[in-house]
mmCIF file of N, CA and C in Angstrom:
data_model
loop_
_atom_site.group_PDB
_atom_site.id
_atom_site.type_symbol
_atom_site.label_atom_id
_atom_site.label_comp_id
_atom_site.label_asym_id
_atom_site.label_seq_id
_atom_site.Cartn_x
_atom_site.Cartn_y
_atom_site.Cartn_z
ATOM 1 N N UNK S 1 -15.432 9.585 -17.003
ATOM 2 C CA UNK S 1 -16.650 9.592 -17.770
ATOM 3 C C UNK S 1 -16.991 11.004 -18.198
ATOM 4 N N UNK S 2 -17.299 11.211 -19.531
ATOM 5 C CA UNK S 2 -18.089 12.209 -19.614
ATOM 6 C C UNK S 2 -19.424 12.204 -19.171
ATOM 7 N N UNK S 3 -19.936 13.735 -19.188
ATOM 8 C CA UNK S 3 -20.964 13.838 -18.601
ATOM 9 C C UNK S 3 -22.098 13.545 -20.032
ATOM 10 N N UNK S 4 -21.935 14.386 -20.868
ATOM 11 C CA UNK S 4 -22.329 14.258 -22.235
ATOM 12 C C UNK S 4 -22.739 12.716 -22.544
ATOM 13 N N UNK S 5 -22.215 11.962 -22.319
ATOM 14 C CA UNK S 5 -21.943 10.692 -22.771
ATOM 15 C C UNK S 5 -23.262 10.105 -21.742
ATOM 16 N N UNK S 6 -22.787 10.334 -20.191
ATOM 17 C CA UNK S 6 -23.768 9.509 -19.608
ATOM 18 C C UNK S 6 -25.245 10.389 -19.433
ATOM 19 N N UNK S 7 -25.488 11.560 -20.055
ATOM 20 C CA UNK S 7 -26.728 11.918 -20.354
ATOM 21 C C UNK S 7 -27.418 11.715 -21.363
ATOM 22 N N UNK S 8 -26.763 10.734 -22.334
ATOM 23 C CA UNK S 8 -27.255 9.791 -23.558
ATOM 24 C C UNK S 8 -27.675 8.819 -23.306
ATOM 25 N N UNK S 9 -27.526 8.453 -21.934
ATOM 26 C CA UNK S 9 -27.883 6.871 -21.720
ATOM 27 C C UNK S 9 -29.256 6.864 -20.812
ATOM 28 N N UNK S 10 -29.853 5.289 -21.159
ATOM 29 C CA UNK S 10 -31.589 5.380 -20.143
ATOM 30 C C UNK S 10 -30.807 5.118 -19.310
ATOM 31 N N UNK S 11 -31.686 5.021 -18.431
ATOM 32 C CA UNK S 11 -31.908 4.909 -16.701
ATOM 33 C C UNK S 11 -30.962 3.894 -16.479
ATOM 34 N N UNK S 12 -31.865 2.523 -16.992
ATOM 35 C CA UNK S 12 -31.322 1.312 -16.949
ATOM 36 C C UNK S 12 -29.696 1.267 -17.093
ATOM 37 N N UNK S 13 -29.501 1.994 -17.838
ATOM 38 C CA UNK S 13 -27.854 1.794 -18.095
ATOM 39 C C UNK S 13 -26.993 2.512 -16.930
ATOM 40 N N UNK S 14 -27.836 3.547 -16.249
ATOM 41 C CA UNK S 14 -27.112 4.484 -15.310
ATOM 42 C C UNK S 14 -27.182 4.164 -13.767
ATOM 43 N N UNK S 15 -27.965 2.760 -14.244
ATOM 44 C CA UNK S 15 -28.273 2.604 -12.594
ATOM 45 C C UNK S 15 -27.073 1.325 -12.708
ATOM 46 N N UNK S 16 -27.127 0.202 -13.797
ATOM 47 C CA UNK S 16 -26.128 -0.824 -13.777
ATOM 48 C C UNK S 16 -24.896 0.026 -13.815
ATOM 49 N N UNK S 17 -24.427 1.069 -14.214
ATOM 50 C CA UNK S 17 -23.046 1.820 -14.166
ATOM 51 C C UNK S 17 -22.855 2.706 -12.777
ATOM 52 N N UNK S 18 -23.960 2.830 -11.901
ATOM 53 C CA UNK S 18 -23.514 3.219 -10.466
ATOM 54 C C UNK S 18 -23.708 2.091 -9.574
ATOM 55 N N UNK S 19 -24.232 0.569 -10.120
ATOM 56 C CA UNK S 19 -23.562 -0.469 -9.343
ATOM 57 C C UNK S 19 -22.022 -0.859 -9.630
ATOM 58 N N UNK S 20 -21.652 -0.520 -10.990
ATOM 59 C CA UNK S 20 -20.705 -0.438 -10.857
ATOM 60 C C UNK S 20 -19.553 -0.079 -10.072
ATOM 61 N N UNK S 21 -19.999 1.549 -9.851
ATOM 62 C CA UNK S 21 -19.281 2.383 -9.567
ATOM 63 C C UNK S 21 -19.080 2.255 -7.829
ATOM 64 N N UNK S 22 -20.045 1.230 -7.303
ATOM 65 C CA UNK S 22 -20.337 0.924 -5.463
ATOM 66 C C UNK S 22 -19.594 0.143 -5.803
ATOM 67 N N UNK S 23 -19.535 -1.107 -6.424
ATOM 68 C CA UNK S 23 -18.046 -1.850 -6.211
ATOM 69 C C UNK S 23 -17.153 -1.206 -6.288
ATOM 70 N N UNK S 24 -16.832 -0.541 -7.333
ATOM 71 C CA UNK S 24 -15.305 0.172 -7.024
ATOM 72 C C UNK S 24 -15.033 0.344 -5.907
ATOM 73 N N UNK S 25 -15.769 1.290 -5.575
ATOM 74 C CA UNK S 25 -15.706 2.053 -4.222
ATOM 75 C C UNK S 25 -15.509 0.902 -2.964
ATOM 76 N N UNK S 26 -16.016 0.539 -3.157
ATOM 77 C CA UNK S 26 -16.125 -0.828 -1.748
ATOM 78 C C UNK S 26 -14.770 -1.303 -1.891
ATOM 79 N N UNK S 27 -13.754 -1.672 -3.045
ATOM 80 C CA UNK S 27 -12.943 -2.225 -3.241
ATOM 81 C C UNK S 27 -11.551 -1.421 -3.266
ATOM 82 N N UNK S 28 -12.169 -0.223 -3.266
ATOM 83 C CA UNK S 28 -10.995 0.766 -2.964
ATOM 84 C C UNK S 28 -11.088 1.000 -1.142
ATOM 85 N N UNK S 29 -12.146 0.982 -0.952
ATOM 86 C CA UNK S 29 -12.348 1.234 0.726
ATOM 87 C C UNK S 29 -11.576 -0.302 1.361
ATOM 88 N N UNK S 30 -11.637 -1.209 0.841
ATOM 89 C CA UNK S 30 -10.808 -2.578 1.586
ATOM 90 C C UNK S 30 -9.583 -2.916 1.025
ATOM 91 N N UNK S 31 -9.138 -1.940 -0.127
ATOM 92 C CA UNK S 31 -7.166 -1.658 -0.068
ATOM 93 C C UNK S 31 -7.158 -0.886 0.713
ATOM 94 N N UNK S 32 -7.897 0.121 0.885
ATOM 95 C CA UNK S 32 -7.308 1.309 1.467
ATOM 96 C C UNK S 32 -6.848 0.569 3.299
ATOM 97 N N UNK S 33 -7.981 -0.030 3.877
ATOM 98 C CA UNK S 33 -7.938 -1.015 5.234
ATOM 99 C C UNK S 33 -6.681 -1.765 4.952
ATOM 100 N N UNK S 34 -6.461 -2.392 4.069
ATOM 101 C CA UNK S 34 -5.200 -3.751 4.164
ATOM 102 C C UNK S 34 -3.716 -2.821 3.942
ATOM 103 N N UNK S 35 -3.843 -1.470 3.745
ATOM 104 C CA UNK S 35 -3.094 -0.892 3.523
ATOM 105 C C UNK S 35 -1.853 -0.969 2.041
ATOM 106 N N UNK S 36 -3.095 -1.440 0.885
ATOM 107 C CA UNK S 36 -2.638 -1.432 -0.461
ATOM 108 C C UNK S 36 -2.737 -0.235 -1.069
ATOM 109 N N UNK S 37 -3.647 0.296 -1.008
ATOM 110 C CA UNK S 37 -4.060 1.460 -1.674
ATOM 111 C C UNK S 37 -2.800 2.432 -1.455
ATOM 112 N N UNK S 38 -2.516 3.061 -2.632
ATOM 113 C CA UNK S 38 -1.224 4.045 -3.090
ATOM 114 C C UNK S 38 -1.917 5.308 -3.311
ATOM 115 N N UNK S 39 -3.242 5.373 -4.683
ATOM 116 C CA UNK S 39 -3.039 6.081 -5.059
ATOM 117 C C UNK S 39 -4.837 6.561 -4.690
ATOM 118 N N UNK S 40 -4.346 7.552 -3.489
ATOM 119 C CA UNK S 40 -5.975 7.967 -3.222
ATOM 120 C C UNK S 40 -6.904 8.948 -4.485
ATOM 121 N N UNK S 41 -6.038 9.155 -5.442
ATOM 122 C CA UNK S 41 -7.029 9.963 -6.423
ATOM 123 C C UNK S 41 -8.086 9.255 -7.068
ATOM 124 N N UNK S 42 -8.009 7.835 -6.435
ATOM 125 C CA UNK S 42 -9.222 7.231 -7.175
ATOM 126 C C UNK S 42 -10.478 7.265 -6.323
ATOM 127 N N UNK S 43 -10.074 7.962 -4.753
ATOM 128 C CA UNK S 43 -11.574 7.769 -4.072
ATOM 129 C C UNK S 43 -12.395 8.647 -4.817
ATOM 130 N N UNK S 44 -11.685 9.999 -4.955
ATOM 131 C CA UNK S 44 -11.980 10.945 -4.745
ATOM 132 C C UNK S 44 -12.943 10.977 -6.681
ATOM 133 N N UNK S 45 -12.348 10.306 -7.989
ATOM 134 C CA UNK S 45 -13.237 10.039 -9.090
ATOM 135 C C UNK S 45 -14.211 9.634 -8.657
ATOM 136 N N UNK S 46 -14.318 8.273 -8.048
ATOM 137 C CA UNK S 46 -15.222 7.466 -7.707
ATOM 138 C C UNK S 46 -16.505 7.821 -7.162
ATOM 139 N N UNK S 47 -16.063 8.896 -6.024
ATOM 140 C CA UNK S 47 -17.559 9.794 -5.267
ATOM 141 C C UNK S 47 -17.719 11.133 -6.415
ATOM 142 N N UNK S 48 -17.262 11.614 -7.533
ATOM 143 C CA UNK S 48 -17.573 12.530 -8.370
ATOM 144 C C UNK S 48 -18.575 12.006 -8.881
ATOM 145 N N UNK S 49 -17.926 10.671 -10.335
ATOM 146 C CA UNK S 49 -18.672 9.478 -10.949
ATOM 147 C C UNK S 49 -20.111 9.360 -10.190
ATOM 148 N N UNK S 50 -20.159 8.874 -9.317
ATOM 149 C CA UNK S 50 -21.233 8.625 -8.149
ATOM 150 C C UNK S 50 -22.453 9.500 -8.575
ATOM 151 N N UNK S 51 -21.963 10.810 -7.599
ATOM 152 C CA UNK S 51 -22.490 11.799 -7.769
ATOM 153 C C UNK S 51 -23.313 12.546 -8.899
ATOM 154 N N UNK S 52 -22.474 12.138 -9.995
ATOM 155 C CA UNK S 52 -23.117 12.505 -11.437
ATOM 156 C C UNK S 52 -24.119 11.909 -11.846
ATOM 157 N N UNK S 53 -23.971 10.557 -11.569
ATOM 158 C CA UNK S 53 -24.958 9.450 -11.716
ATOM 159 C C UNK S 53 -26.124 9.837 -11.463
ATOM 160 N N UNK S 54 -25.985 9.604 -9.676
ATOM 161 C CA UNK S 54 -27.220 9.964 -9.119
ATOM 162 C C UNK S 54 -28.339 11.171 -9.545
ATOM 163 N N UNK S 55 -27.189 12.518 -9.934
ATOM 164 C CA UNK S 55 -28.255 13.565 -10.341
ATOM 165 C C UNK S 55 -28.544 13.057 -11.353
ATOM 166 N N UNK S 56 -28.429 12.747 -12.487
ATOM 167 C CA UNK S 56 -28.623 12.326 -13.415
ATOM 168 C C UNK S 56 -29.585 11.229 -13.663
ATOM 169 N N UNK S 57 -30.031 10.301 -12.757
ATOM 170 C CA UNK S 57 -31.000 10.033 -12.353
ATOM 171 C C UNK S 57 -32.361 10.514 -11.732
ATOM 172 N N UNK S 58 -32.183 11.555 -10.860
ATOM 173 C CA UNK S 58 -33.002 12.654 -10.284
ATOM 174 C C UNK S 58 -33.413 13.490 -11.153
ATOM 175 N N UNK S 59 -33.061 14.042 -12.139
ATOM 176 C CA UNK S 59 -33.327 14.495 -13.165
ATOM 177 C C UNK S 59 -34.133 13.870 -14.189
ATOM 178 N N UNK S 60 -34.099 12.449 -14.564
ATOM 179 C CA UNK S 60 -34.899 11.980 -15.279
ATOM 180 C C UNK S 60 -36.241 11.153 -14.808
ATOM 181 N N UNK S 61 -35.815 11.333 -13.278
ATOM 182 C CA UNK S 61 -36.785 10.797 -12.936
ATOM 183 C C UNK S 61 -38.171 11.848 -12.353
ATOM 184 N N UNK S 62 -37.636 13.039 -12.478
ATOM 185 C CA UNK S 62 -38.657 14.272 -12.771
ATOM 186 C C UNK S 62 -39.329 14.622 -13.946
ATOM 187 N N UNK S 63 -38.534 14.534 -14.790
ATOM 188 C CA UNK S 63 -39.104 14.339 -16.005
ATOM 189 C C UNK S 63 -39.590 13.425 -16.702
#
């Protein structure tokens, strides 16, 4: 994701795109258990993504 991109969007859209982003995560956390998961560079997007979100929320919700 760009960042650009998701600082164009309301709230509403940033909060349904970091439920998104908890499934992923949940679904990468139960390959990773069954021992499917190959390719760990996706935890590591996933808690960035996250992260961006959230400030990005905190931010508008100050303003």
């Amino acid at each position: 994701m760009d960042l650009q991109n998701l600082r164009k969007q309301s709230a509403q859209e940033l909060n349904d795109q970091l439920l998104e982003l908890r499934r992923e995560q949940f679904n990468l956390r139960m390959q990773k258990s069954a021992g499917q998961q190959t390719q760990t560079h996706h935890f590591q997007r996933v808690r960035k993504e996250i992260a961006q979100i959230k400030t990005l929320l905190t931010q508008k919700a100050k303003s």
